[in-house]
Amino acid sequence: MILDEGADLDAFSSAYGLTLLYPDTYILLPNSFEYKVRKLLKIYETKIKDKVMKKEDLDLNKVEKVFLVDSQNVPDLIKNVPIEIFDHHPKKNFSLNKNVKKHLYKTGSISTVVVEKIKRKKISIDKDDATILSSGIYEDTGGFKFKGTTPRDIKAFYYLFKSGLDVLKLKKIVTDTFDLEDTEILKEIIKNTEPLITEDKKVFISSITKRYTKDIAWLLKYVKTFEEADAYFLVVNQKSKKVIIGRSKDEKIDVGKILSEFDGGGHPFAASAVIVGFDYPEIKNFLLSFLLGKQQSVLNFLKNDLPVVESNVKIREVKNILKDFKYAVVVEKGKYVGVLTEKVVNNAIKHKLENEDAITFSEEMITIPMNTNFIQLLKTFSSYNLEILPVVKKGYYKGVVYKKDFINFISGILEDKPVFQPISKPKVLDYSNKLREFFPKDIFNIIKEVGEYAEKLGYKAYIIGGVVRDIVMGKKSLDIDIIVEGSAVDLVRNFAKAKNLNFHIYPEFMTGNITLENKIKLDFATARKEEYESPGSYPRVEKASLFEDLYRRDFTINTLAIEITKSNFGKLIDYFNGFVDIKEKRIRVLHTLSFVEDPIRILRGLRFAGRFNFKLEKKTQQLLNHAIEKDLLNFAPTGRINLELNLTFNEEKVIDILILMDKYKILYKLFSGLSVDSVKKELLIKLKDNFLLLEKLLNTSFPKASNYLYILLSGFPLEVIFNYLKKYHFEKEAKYINDFYTNLETISQTQEKFKIYQTIKSFNKDFLPALLTLLNEDKLKIILDIVEKEKNPLIKGEDLIQMGLKPSRIFKEILDDTFKRYLENSLKTKEDALSYIKKKYLQRVENEDTDSRR
């Protein structure tokens, strides 16, 4: 028997019972188990010494069968051995191992089932056996007080009682006793205890930061202050979240209601919640505000600076009102109707609807009431991709809450400061020869001509961003962005016309692009700066200097520019020490609010770090950790997360990037609970190998995101996987996820090669790499053999025609039959196949033709 790490009394006692049923079995002890199990082992040391074994003493070559009890987690070291599972928990995802047999029961304790088997087989047990077996039943049913207790548990315990169980020893095993870990945790709880309300109610709060391996609830009754309190809360710090436990003796302090604000559960006297993104002082303040009835609300963030228009105002009038704003609120006698955006207004005017009333095109937007508290506000902004939330009271419009204000508040960083002081006079290096070496001759000449043309127009032009970074690093890139101090629109239009090249311009954005004859595209943008007069207004975009434009960017490694203007051609310009950061392999943001203003930079920063094997600069790392802790990714548009994940999955060093994302708990935040452990890492490496194998074998490519997502999310319940895929707009992956697992299970449980072939035939081939990754090695070899043989079949339709057969429905039968025998190796050559077809089918076809002519 193998026990899980942290095994409890039920796991041990059921394993012990199986040693009575199967005398040649041993209990393989885990590295750690519950402290009550340790007490049992000490009490019955002599009794069980011949029944337990340590991992270092295990000889896998002598193992014929393995039992797992109170668990469905199959360890890697025994996956090729027949396994029987005895458990009373809900069924987990199916096992991919054909050797696994599960026995699942609806009992309060799995020891109950083992005792029933012992009783049926009339195996003799003594009082020590009875006491050991009873400990698991008693513990897992809470002394028969837990809701999951069944009559079977009580009957099994009664049988053990009649068999002579030692009540005193059982009491000693199941009674709470303190060890050093318990004492240290208890000391920390007592030390950190402080009052929340000191007037007419005694309410206390405490916290622990140390790791504790047991259920902490049993310890709380030993905190004297808590026992004397009307109510208390304990905040347990864990890696990426905090658990809040609440208890109350006063019906006026409903801890269930309070913790429901945190999406927790329970009843008025006992409840708990899990919260992400807040620290202990913030949680304490939230609880205090709830208890005092003064919780932070929408009023803390309410503003009233958006233009408000009556419902009958004409669209043409709204056009003028919206000149400096993104939104206008539409009301009818003060009551909220909806919101108008500049885009909607412009489209209405474009379609000659300028005389329509504002109410006609107003869009309904999620609103919140005046009494919305902080947690509810957090949930709303986290759940919906909204920049504003209109606030109403009894239907009347009262103002608006801006997402930017809210994020700035919870980020705890209220002032945007540079991470370091920009260089007043940039560093300049001569990169003219580097440019000539880096670009193909035709591209180099075009870039040079663009610079000459810019100078003729009185402008300055620079290539900037990723391509300059790649030039410095010596990495090939033809993704060329050009910044113009002047007018990018004028430069694109004039240069393209002079060279007779295709171009597009976007005057409203001051940008454009030119497509060269070799289909390479040059993107142009006017150097600009953006300023927001208020959170709801559009940014005021103005022409700016190169410095001001570069100062808006994400990381210093992307702020380098190389001037291509004729008089300064090839001068590399570095305002922000980006050159040094590249050379020293460092990722650095420009501003303290960089991740707050755009949480997608969290993903981009780690993607760059993984791609280039760079490290996060110390302050940048602090800011990134802070943004993650504050759960700011919840505020990022899910469409942009989709784009960034797609870019990540298509990176050459995708596994390195995913490991970095795991290190910083990004995957945990995006897909709650996901981590890249050793098993998952092994699967990812296997998937990458399968991409190469299949692409070489089939001479085709496979979508990376689809397969990486299926592997990363493997092990999650199917419904959870589906919901995550839909959340981040992976529509195709969500559509096929059920088929994927259905086919995976079919193949896992099928031994017949032709049936596996038929399953794969109906399967969406885009997901084949992930399918192979989740199958065992035997099935992997079978499928590769099928793919190879399908690519090079012995017989095709034209071969049948050459034999004199006319195309008909029998063709498919013949081809399937010969291919099936090919898979089974009973037909090995084309000659074998032709001979087989002549013998089995030729006369039959001729007879059918004769019958049809009659």
mmCIF file of N, CA, C and O in Angstrom, residues 35-109:
data_model
loop_
_atom_site.group_PDB
_atom_site.id
_atom_site.type_symbol
_atom_site.label_atom_id
_atom_site.label_comp_id
_atom_site.label_asym_id
_atom_site.label_seq_id
_atom_site.Cartn_x
_atom_site.Cartn_y
_atom_site.Cartn_z
ATOM 1 N N TYR A 35 -0.043 14.269 12.502
ATOM 2 C CA TYR A 35 0.573 14.016 13.814
ATOM 3 C C TYR A 35 -0.157 12.918 14.576
ATOM 4 O O TYR A 35 0.438 12.206 15.390
ATOM 5 N N LYS A 36 -1.451 12.723 14.324
ATOM 6 C CA LYS A 36 -2.176 11.645 15.006
ATOM 7 C C LYS A 36 -1.722 10.272 14.505
ATOM 8 O O LYS A 36 -1.750 9.288 15.251
ATOM 9 N N VAL A 37 -1.304 10.219 13.242
ATOM 10 C CA VAL A 37 -0.743 8.969 12.725
ATOM 11 C C VAL A 37 0.578 8.676 13.435
ATOM 12 O O VAL A 37 0.875 7.518 13.767
ATOM 13 N N ARG A 38 1.348 9.719 13.677
ATOM 14 C CA ARG A 38 2.611 9.530 14.395
ATOM 15 C C ARG A 38 2.363 8.946 15.788
ATOM 16 O O ARG A 38 3.108 8.081 16.260
ATOM 17 N N LYS A 39 1.284 9.423 16.450
ATOM 18 C CA LYS A 39 0.951 8.882 17.780
ATOM 19 C C LYS A 39 0.593 7.397 17.684
ATOM 20 O O LYS A 39 1.030 6.587 18.504
ATOM 21 N N LEU A 40 -0.198 7.055 16.661
ATOM 22 C CA LEU A 40 -0.593 5.651 16.482
ATOM 23 C C LEU A 40 0.632 4.782 16.234
ATOM 24 O O LEU A 40 0.754 3.691 16.813
ATOM 25 N N LEU A 41 1.536 5.239 15.385
ATOM 26 C CA LEU A 41 2.742 4.461 15.076
ATOM 27 C C LEU A 41 3.592 4.229 16.323
ATOM 28 O O LEU A 41 4.208 3.175 16.481
ATOM 29 N N LYS A 42 3.614 5.230 17.180
ATOM 30 C CA LYS A 42 4.410 5.093 18.407
ATOM 31 C C LYS A 42 3.758 4.090 19.365
ATOM 32 O O LYS A 42 4.445 3.252 19.969
ATOM 33 N N ILE A 43 2.436 4.181 19.512
ATOM 34 C CA ILE A 43 1.713 3.288 20.428
ATOM 35 C C ILE A 43 1.825 1.836 19.977
ATOM 36 O O ILE A 43 2.022 0.921 20.775
ATOM 37 N N TYR A 44 1.704 1.620 18.646
ATOM 38 C CA TYR A 44 1.687 0.246 18.124
ATOM 39 C C TYR A 44 2.956 -0.082 17.322
ATOM 40 O O TYR A 44 2.910 -0.826 16.352
ATOM 41 N N GLU A 45 4.059 0.474 17.776
ATOM 42 C CA GLU A 45 5.332 0.283 17.078
ATOM 43 C C GLU A 45 5.654 -1.196 16.870
ATOM 44 O O GLU A 45 6.027 -1.625 15.770
ATOM 45 N N THR A 46 5.512 -2.001 17.903
ATOM 46 C CA THR A 46 5.832 -3.434 17.806
ATOM 47 C C THR A 46 4.848 -4.156 16.905
ATOM 48 O O THR A 46 5.232 -5.003 16.087
ATOM 49 N N LYS A 47 3.590 -3.786 17.035
ATOM 50 C CA LYS A 47 2.527 -4.454 16.272
ATOM 51 C C LYS A 47 2.695 -4.281 14.766
ATOM 52 O O LYS A 47 2.435 -5.216 13.988
ATOM 53 N N ILE A 48 3.129 -3.087 14.345
ATOM 54 C CA ILE A 48 3.108 -2.783 12.906
ATOM 55 C C ILE A 48 4.485 -2.800 12.256
ATOM 56 O O ILE A 48 4.594 -2.571 11.051
ATOM 57 N N LYS A 49 5.546 -3.068 13.051
ATOM 58 C CA LYS A 49 6.895 -2.925 12.489
ATOM 59 C C LYS A 49 7.135 -3.826 11.283
ATOM 60 O O LYS A 49 7.909 -3.480 10.385
ATOM 61 N N ASP A 50 6.479 -4.987 11.231
ATOM 62 C CA ASP A 50 6.664 -5.903 10.096
ATOM 63 C C ASP A 50 5.702 -5.613 8.945
ATOM 64 O O ASP A 50 5.714 -6.308 7.936
ATOM 65 N N LYS A 51 4.862 -4.603 9.122
ATOM 66 C CA LYS A 51 3.874 -4.293 8.090
ATOM 67 C C LYS A 51 4.180 -2.988 7.349
ATOM 68 O O LYS A 51 3.477 -2.633 6.397
ATOM 69 N N VAL A 52 5.190 -2.247 7.796
ATOM 70 C CA VAL A 52 5.520 -0.968 7.151
ATOM 71 C C VAL A 52 6.896 -1.036 6.492
ATOM 72 O O VAL A 52 7.742 -1.855 6.864
ATOM 73 N N MET A 53 7.081 -0.174 5.511
ATOM 74 C CA MET A 53 8.331 -0.156 4.752
ATOM 75 C C MET A 53 8.631 1.292 4.352
ATOM 76 O O MET A 53 7.727 2.076 4.074
ATOM 77 N N LYS A 54 9.900 1.634 4.329
ATOM 78 C CA LYS A 54 10.310 2.960 3.880
ATOM 79 C C LYS A 54 10.648 2.915 2.389
ATOM 80 O O LYS A 54 10.971 1.862 1.851
ATOM 81 N N LYS A 55 10.579 4.078 1.754
ATOM 82 C CA LYS A 55 10.781 4.131 0.303
ATOM 83 C C LYS A 55 12.156 3.616 -0.105
ATOM 84 O O LYS A 55 12.298 2.967 -1.146
ATOM 85 N N GLU A 56 13.154 3.901 0.700
ATOM 86 C CA GLU A 56 14.512 3.477 0.342
ATOM 87 C C GLU A 56 14.674 1.950 0.381
ATOM 88 O O GLU A 56 15.613 1.399 -0.191
ATOM 89 N N ASP A 57 13.731 1.257 1.079
ATOM 90 C CA ASP A 57 13.810 -0.211 1.159
ATOM 91 C C ASP A 57 12.977 -0.895 0.080
ATOM 92 O O ASP A 57 12.960 -2.129 -0.015
ATOM 93 N N LEU A 58 12.294 -0.098 -0.736
ATOM 94 C CA LEU A 58 11.401 -0.675 -1.744
ATOM 95 C C LEU A 58 12.178 -1.147 -2.972
ATOM 96 O O LEU A 58 12.978 -0.411 -3.544
ATOM 97 N N ASP A 59 11.948 -2.391 -3.374
ATOM 98 C CA ASP A 59 12.530 -2.942 -4.596
ATOM 99 C C ASP A 59 11.399 -3.061 -5.626
ATOM 100 O O ASP A 59 10.570 -3.972 -5.565
ATOM 101 N N LEU A 60 11.363 -2.122 -6.581
ATOM 102 C CA LEU A 60 10.271 -2.077 -7.553
ATOM 103 C C LEU A 60 10.187 -3.336 -8.395
ATOM 104 O O LEU A 60 9.108 -3.707 -8.877
ATOM 105 N N ASN A 61 11.304 -4.007 -8.591
ATOM 106 C CA ASN A 61 11.316 -5.227 -9.411
ATOM 107 C C ASN A 61 10.525 -6.366 -8.765
ATOM 108 O O ASN A 61 10.140 -7.328 -9.444
ATOM 109 N N LYS A 62 10.314 -6.264 -7.451
ATOM 110 C CA LYS A 62 9.595 -7.328 -6.753
ATOM 111 C C LYS A 62 8.123 -6.978 -6.510
ATOM 112 O O LYS A 62 7.387 -7.767 -5.932
ATOM 113 N N VAL A 63 7.722 -5.802 -6.959
ATOM 114 C CA VAL A 63 6.337 -5.356 -6.745
ATOM 115 C C VAL A 63 5.436 -5.957 -7.816
ATOM 116 O O VAL A 63 5.639 -5.734 -9.011
ATOM 117 N N GLU A 64 4.426 -6.713 -7.400
ATOM 118 C CA GLU A 64 3.488 -7.332 -8.342
ATOM 119 C C GLU A 64 2.186 -6.550 -8.437
ATOM 120 O O GLU A 64 1.512 -6.573 -9.468
ATOM 121 N N LYS A 65 1.828 -5.846 -7.377
ATOM 122 C CA LYS A 65 0.578 -5.104 -7.366
ATOM 123 C C LYS A 65 0.665 -4.007 -6.314
ATOM 124 O O LYS A 65 1.359 -4.153 -5.307
ATOM 125 N N VAL A 66 -0.045 -2.914 -6.558
ATOM 126 C CA VAL A 66 -0.023 -1.784 -5.619
ATOM 127 C C VAL A 66 -1.461 -1.420 -5.255
ATOM 128 O O VAL A 66 -2.352 -1.383 -6.113
ATOM 129 N N PHE A 67 -1.684 -1.157 -3.959
ATOM 130 C CA PHE A 67 -2.962 -0.640 -3.489
ATOM 131 C C PHE A 67 -2.765 0.827 -3.095
ATOM 132 O O PHE A 67 -1.775 1.181 -2.448
ATOM 133 N N LEU A 68 -3.704 1.681 -3.499
ATOM 134 C CA LEU A 68 -3.750 3.067 -3.027
ATOM 135 C C LEU A 68 -5.010 3.223 -2.199
ATOM 136 O O LEU A 68 -6.096 2.834 -2.641
ATOM 137 N N VAL A 69 -4.889 3.803 -1.018
ATOM 138 C CA VAL A 69 -6.055 3.977 -0.150
ATOM 139 C C VAL A 69 -6.245 5.447 0.181
ATOM 140 O O VAL A 69 -5.281 6.192 0.342
ATOM 141 N N ASP A 70 -7.527 5.844 0.260
ATOM 142 C CA ASP A 70 -7.888 7.215 0.654
ATOM 143 C C ASP A 70 -7.282 8.254 -0.291
ATOM 144 O O ASP A 70 -7.009 9.378 0.101
ATOM 145 N N SER A 71 -7.027 7.863 -1.529
ATOM 146 C CA SER A 71 -6.388 8.763 -2.502
ATOM 147 C C SER A 71 -6.549 8.176 -3.897
ATOM 148 O O SER A 71 -6.711 6.960 -4.060
ATOM 149 N N GLN A 72 -6.490 9.058 -4.913
ATOM 150 C CA GLN A 72 -6.512 8.615 -6.308
ATOM 151 C C GLN A 72 -5.298 9.144 -7.065
ATOM 152 O O GLN A 72 -5.279 9.179 -8.300
ATOM 153 N N ASN A 73 -4.286 9.594 -6.336
ATOM 154 C CA ASN A 73 -3.072 10.135 -6.953
ATOM 155 C C ASN A 73 -2.063 9.014 -7.182
ATOM 156 O O ASN A 73 -1.463 8.519 -6.230
ATOM 157 N N VAL A 74 -1.876 8.639 -8.433
ATOM 158 C CA VAL A 74 -0.970 7.535 -8.763
ATOM 159 C C VAL A 74 0.457 8.071 -8.899
ATOM 160 O O VAL A 74 0.738 8.871 -9.782
ATOM 161 N N PRO A 75 1.384 7.661 -8.026
ATOM 162 C CA PRO A 75 2.770 8.133 -8.122
ATOM 163 C C PRO A 75 3.436 7.648 -9.408
ATOM 164 O O PRO A 75 3.135 6.563 -9.910
ATOM 165 N N ASP A 76 4.361 8.446 -9.929
ATOM 166 C CA ASP A 76 5.047 8.100 -11.178
ATOM 167 C C ASP A 76 5.810 6.783 -11.072
ATOM 168 O O ASP A 76 5.872 6.011 -12.022
ATOM 169 N N LEU A 77 6.388 6.506 -9.909
ATOM 170 C CA LEU A 77 7.287 5.353 -9.799
ATOM 171 C C LEU A 77 6.570 4.026 -9.953
ATOM 172 O O LEU A 77 7.200 2.995 -10.188
ATOM 173 N N ILE A 78 5.224 3.987 -9.870
ATOM 174 C CA ILE A 78 4.528 2.694 -9.946
ATOM 175 C C ILE A 78 3.496 2.657 -11.066
ATOM 176 O O ILE A 78 2.587 1.837 -11.055
ATOM 177 N N LYS A 79 3.624 3.533 -12.064
ATOM 178 C CA LYS A 79 2.587 3.626 -13.090
ATOM 179 C C LYS A 79 2.532 2.421 -14.018
ATOM 180 O O LYS A 79 1.556 2.227 -14.731
ATOM 181 N N ASN A 80 3.564 1.609 -14.066
ATOM 182 C CA ASN A 80 3.548 0.440 -14.941
ATOM 183 C C ASN A 80 3.208 -0.848 -14.207
ATOM 184 O O ASN A 80 3.383 -1.948 -14.723
ATOM 185 N N VAL A 81 2.711 -0.711 -12.972
ATOM 186 C CA VAL A 81 2.355 -1.869 -12.139
ATOM 187 C C VAL A 81 0.832 -1.878 -11.972
ATOM 188 O O VAL A 81 0.217 -0.823 -11.877
ATOM 189 N N PRO A 82 0.191 -3.049 -11.949
ATOM 190 C CA PRO A 82 -1.252 -3.096 -11.683
ATOM 191 C C PRO A 82 -1.588 -2.393 -10.368
ATOM 192 O O PRO A 82 -0.929 -2.612 -9.349
ATOM 193 N N ILE A 83 -2.609 -1.544 -10.412
ATOM 194 C CA ILE A 83 -2.942 -0.710 -9.252
ATOM 195 C C ILE A 83 -4.428 -0.855 -8.938
ATOM 196 O O ILE A 83 -5.272 -0.824 -9.833
ATOM 197 N N GLU A 84 -4.741 -0.990 -7.655
ATOM 198 C CA GLU A 84 -6.129 -0.944 -7.195
ATOM 199 C C GLU A 84 -6.269 0.218 -6.230
ATOM 200 O O GLU A 84 -5.467 0.377 -5.302
ATOM 201 N N ILE A 85 -7.306 1.023 -6.460
ATOM 202 C CA ILE A 85 -7.549 2.208 -5.631
ATOM 203 C C ILE A 85 -8.806 1.990 -4.798
ATOM 204 O O ILE A 85 -9.851 1.592 -5.318
ATOM 205 N N PHE A 86 -8.703 2.248 -3.494
ATOM 206 C CA PHE A 86 -9.850 2.245 -2.599
ATOM 207 C C PHE A 86 -9.996 3.654 -2.031
ATOM 208 O O PHE A 86 -9.101 4.156 -1.341
ATOM 209 N N ASP A 87 -11.133 4.295 -2.329
ATOM 210 C CA ASP A 87 -11.289 5.684 -1.895
ATOM 211 C C ASP A 87 -12.766 5.989 -1.667
ATOM 212 O O ASP A 87 -13.648 5.327 -2.220
ATOM 213 N N HIS A 88 -13.020 7.002 -0.834
ATOM 214 C CA HIS A 88 -14.405 7.416 -0.585
ATOM 215 C C HIS A 88 -14.617 8.878 -0.954
ATOM 216 O O HIS A 88 -15.609 9.492 -0.541
ATOM 217 N N HIS A 89 -13.688 9.444 -1.738
ATOM 218 C CA HIS A 89 -13.846 10.812 -2.235
ATOM 219 C C HIS A 89 -14.467 10.772 -3.628
ATOM 220 O O HIS A 89 -14.457 9.730 -4.283
ATOM 221 N N PRO A 90 -14.975 11.914 -4.128
ATOM 222 C CA PRO A 90 -15.566 11.923 -5.482
ATOM 223 C C PRO A 90 -14.559 11.469 -6.523
ATOM 224 O O PRO A 90 -13.349 11.658 -6.372
ATOM 225 N N LYS A 91 -15.083 10.906 -7.608
ATOM 226 C CA LYS A 91 -14.223 10.412 -8.685
ATOM 227 C C LYS A 91 -13.466 11.557 -9.323
ATOM 228 O O LYS A 91 -14.013 12.592 -9.664
ATOM 229 N N LYS A 92 -12.159 11.365 -9.491
ATOM 230 C CA LYS A 92 -11.333 12.356 -10.179
ATOM 231 C C LYS A 92 -11.287 12.027 -11.661
ATOM 232 O O LYS A 92 -11.889 11.056 -12.119
ATOM 233 N N ASN A 93 -10.577 12.861 -12.433
ATOM 234 C CA ASN A 93 -10.461 12.607 -13.870
ATOM 235 C C ASN A 93 -9.945 11.192 -14.109
ATOM 236 O O ASN A 93 -9.138 10.672 -13.346
ATOM 237 N N PHE A 94 -10.410 10.587 -15.208
ATOM 238 C CA PHE A 94 -10.048 9.205 -15.504
ATOM 239 C C PHE A 94 -8.541 9.037 -15.578
ATOM 240 O O PHE A 94 -7.815 9.965 -15.911
ATOM 241 N N SER A 95 -8.101 7.850 -15.264
ATOM 242 C CA SER A 95 -6.677 7.555 -15.354
ATOM 243 C C SER A 95 -6.319 7.132 -16.764
ATOM 244 O O SER A 95 -7.086 6.467 -17.452
ATOM 245 N N LEU A 96 -5.146 7.544 -17.223
ATOM 246 C CA LEU A 96 -4.677 7.164 -18.543
ATOM 247 C C LEU A 96 -4.003 5.782 -18.505
ATOM 248 O O LEU A 96 -3.618 5.259 -19.536
ATOM 249 N N ASN A 97 -3.862 5.216 -17.306
ATOM 250 C CA ASN A 97 -3.172 3.941 -17.151
ATOM 251 C C ASN A 97 -4.193 2.808 -17.153
ATOM 252 O O ASN A 97 -5.067 2.732 -16.297
ATOM 253 N N LYS A 98 -4.073 1.911 -18.124
ATOM 254 C CA LYS A 98 -5.025 0.806 -18.242
ATOM 255 C C LYS A 98 -4.934 -0.156 -17.062
ATOM 256 O O LYS A 98 -5.842 -0.961 -16.827
ATOM 257 N N ASN A 99 -3.835 -0.086 -16.298
ATOM 258 C CA ASN A 99 -3.633 -1.013 -15.185
ATOM 259 C C ASN A 99 -4.331 -0.561 -13.902
ATOM 260 O O ASN A 99 -4.275 -1.248 -12.896
ATOM 261 N N VAL A 100 -4.957 0.622 -13.949
ATOM 262 C CA VAL A 100 -5.567 1.160 -12.731
ATOM 263 C C VAL A 100 -7.018 0.707 -12.606
ATOM 264 O O VAL A 100 -7.812 0.837 -13.545
ATOM 265 N N LYS A 101 -7.367 0.173 -11.441
ATOM 266 C CA LYS A 101 -8.739 -0.234 -11.158
ATOM 267 C C LYS A 101 -9.207 0.516 -9.918
ATOM 268 O O LYS A 101 -8.543 0.493 -8.875
ATOM 269 N N LYS A 102 -10.359 1.199 -10.036
ATOM 270 C CA LYS A 102 -10.826 2.033 -8.932
ATOM 271 C C LYS A 102 -12.025 1.409 -8.223
ATOM 272 O O LYS A 102 -12.933 0.860 -8.860
ATOM 273 N N HIS A 103 -12.024 1.515 -6.878
ATOM 274 C CA HIS A 103 -13.167 1.125 -6.063
ATOM 275 C C HIS A 103 -13.543 2.360 -5.238
ATOM 276 O O HIS A 103 -12.824 2.724 -4.297
ATOM 277 N N LEU A 104 -14.627 3.011 -5.607
ATOM 278 C CA LEU A 104 -15.031 4.240 -4.931
ATOM 279 C C LEU A 104 -16.336 4.013 -4.173
ATOM 280 O O LEU A 104 -17.276 3.404 -4.696
ATOM 281 N N TYR A 105 -16.397 4.504 -2.935
ATOM 282 C CA TYR A 105 -17.543 4.240 -2.067
ATOM 283 C C TYR A 105 -18.055 5.542 -1.453
ATOM 284 O O TYR A 105 -17.293 6.494 -1.240
ATOM 285 N N LYS A 106 -19.344 5.574 -1.148
ATOM 286 C CA LYS A 106 -19.946 6.729 -0.481
ATOM 287 C C LYS A 106 -20.083 6.422 0.999
ATOM 288 O O LYS A 106 -21.169 6.111 1.506
ATOM 289 N N THR A 107 -18.963 6.482 1.685
ATOM 290 C CA THR A 107 -18.939 6.269 3.132
ATOM 291 C C THR A 107 -18.171 7.404 3.784
ATOM 292 O O THR A 107 -17.413 8.122 3.127
ATOM 293 N N GLY A 108 -18.370 7.550 5.092
ATOM 294 C CA GLY A 108 -17.644 8.601 5.796
ATOM 295 C C GLY A 108 -16.171 8.303 5.929
ATOM 296 O O GLY A 108 -15.354 9.201 6.090
ATOM 297 N N SER A 109 -15.815 7.020 5.846
ATOM 298 C CA SER A 109 -14.426 6.588 6.010
ATOM 299 C C SER A 109 -14.168 5.408 5.080
ATOM 300 O O SER A 109 -15.027 4.539 4.915
#
